[in-house]
PDB file of C-alpha atoms in Angstrom:
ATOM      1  CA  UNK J 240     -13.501  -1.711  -1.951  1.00 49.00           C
ATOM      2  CA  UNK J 241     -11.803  -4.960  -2.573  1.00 48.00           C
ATOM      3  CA  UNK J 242     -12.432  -6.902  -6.004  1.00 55.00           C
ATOM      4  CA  UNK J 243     -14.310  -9.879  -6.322  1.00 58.00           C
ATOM      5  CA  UNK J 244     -10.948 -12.237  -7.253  1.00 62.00           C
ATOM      6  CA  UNK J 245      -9.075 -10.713  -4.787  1.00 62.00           C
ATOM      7  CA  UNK J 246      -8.248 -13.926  -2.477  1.00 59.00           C
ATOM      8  CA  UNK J 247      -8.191 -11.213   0.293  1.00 54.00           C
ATOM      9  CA  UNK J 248     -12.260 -10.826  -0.295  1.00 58.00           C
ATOM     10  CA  UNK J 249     -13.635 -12.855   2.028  1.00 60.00           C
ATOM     11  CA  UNK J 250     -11.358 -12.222   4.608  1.00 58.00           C
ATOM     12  CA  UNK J 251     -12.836 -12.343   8.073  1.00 58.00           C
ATOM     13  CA  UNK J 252     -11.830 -10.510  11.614  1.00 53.00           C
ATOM     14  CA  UNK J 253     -10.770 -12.619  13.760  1.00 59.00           C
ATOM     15  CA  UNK J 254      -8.908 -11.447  17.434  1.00 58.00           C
ATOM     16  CA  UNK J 255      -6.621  -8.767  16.185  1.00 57.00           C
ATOM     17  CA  UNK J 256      -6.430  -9.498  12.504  1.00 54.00           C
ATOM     18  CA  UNK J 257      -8.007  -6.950  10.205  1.00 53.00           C
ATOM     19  CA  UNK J 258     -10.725  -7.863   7.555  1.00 56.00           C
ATOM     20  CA  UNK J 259     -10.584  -6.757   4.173  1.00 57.00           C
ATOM     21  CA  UNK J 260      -8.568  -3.407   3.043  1.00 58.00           C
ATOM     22  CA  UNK J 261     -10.423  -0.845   3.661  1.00 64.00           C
ATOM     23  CA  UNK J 262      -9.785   2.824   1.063  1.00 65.00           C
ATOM     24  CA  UNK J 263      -8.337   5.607   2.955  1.00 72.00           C
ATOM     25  CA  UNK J 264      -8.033   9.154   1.609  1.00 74.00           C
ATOM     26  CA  UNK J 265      -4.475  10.194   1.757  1.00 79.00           C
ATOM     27  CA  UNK J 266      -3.948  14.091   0.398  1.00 83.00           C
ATOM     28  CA  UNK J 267      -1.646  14.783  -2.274  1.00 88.00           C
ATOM     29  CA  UNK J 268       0.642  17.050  -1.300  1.00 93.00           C
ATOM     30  CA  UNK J 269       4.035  19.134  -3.190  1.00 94.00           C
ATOM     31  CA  UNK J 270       6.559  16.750  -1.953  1.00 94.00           C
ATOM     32  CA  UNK J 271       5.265  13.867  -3.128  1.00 95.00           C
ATOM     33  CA  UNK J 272       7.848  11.986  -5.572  1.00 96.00           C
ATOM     34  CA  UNK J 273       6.970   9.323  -8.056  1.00 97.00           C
ATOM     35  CA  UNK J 274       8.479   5.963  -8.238  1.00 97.00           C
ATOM     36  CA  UNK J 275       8.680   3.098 -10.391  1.00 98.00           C
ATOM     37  CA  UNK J 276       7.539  -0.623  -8.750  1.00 98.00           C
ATOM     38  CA  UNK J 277      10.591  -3.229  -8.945  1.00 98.00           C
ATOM     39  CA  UNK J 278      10.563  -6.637  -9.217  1.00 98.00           C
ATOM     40  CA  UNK J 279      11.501  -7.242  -5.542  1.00 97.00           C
ATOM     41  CA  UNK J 280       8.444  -4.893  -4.817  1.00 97.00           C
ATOM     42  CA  UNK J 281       5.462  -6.776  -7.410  1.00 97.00           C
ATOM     43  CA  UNK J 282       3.206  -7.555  -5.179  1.00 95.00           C
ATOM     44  CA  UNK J 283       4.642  -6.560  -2.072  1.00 95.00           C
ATOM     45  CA  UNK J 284       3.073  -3.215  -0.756  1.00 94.00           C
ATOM     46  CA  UNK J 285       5.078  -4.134   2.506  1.00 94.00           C
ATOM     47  CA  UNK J 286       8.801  -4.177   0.911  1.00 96.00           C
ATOM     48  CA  UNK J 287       7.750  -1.283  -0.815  1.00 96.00           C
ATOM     49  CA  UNK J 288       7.741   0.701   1.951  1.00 95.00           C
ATOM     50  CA  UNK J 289      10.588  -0.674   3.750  1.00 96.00           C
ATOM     51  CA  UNK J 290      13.062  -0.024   0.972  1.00 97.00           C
ATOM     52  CA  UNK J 291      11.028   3.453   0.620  1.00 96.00           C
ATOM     53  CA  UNK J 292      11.039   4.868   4.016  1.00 95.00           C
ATOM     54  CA  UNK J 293      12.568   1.807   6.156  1.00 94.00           C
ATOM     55  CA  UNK J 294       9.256   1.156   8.013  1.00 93.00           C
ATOM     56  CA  UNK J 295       7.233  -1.529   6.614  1.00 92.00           C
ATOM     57  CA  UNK J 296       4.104  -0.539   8.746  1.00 90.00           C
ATOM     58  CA  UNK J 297       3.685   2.518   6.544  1.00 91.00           C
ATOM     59  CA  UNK J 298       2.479  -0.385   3.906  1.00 91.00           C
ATOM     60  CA  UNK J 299      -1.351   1.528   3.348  1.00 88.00           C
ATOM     61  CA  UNK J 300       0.193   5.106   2.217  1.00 88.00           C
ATOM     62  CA  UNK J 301       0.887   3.523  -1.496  1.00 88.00           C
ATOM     63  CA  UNK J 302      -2.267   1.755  -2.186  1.00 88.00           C
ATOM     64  CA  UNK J 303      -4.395   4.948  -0.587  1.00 87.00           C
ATOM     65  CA  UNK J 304      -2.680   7.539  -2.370  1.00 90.00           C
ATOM     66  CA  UNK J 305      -2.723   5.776  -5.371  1.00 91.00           C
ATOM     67  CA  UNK J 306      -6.153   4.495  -5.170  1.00 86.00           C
ATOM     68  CA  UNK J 307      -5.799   0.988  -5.967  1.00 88.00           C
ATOM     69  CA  UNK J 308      -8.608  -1.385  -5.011  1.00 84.00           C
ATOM     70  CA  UNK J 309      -6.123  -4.801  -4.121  1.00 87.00           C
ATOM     71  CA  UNK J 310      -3.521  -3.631  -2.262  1.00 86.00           C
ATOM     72  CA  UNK J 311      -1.454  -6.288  -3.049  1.00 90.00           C
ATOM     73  CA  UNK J 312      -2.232  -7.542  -6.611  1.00 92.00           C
ATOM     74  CA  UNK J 313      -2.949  -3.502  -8.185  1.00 93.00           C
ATOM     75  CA  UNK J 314       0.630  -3.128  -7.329  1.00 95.00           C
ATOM     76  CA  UNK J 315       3.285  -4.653 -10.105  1.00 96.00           C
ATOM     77  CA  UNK J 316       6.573  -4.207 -11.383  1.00 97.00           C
ATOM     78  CA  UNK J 317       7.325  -1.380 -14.110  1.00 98.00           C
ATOM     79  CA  UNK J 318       4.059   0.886 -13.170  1.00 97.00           C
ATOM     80  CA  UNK J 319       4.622   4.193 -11.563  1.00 97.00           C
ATOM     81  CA  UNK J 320       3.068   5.331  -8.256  1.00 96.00           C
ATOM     82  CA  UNK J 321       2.951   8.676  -6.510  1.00 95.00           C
ATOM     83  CA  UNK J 322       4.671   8.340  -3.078  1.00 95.00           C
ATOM     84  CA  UNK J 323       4.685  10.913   0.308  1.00 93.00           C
ATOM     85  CA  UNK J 324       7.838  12.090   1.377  1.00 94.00           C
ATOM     86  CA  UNK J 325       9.429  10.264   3.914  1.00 92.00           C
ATOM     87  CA  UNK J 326       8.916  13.366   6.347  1.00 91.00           C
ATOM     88  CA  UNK J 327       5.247  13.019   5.464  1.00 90.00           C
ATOM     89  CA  UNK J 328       4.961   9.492   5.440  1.00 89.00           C
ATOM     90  CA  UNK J 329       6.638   9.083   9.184  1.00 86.00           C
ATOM     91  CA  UNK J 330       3.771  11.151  10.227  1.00 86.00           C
ATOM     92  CA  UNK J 331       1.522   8.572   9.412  1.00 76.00           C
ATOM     93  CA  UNK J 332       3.230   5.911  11.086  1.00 61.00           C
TER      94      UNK J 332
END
């Protein structure tokens, strides 16, 4: 589901590019650690990654894990998220 203000809302497919963010289920699982969203990472589901398991294509664990609706704008400095391990996560990849 993607909220109403979201600028990512109306977002269309066009050729390869993806429409709006479509909710995944991703499992909670033992391993998983928490982590706290840095200013470098507000808004940046993308860096987030990178600096968590060094692939920034692994972007759509967070927000699905953590259930946020904007996967961009839900994510902001100083809240805590749960996060896969990095074994776990590369399986996604």
């Amino acid at each position: 589901m993607v909220k109403k203000q979201s600028p990512w809302s109306e977002t269309r497919i066009e050729g390869r590019f993806s429409g709006p963010y479509i909710h995944k289920s991703v499992p909670t699982a033992a391993d998983d650690f928490t982590h706290v969203i840095t200013e470098r990472q507000h808004h940046a589901p993308d860096v987030l990654a990178y600096d968590l398991y060094g692939d920034w294509r692994l972007w759509k664990l967070i927000p699905d894990l953590n259930q946020l609706e904007d996967p961009t704008f839900d994510l902001v400095a100083g809240m805590t998220i749960r996060c896969p391990s990095v074994t776990r996560a590369k399986t996604y990849a």
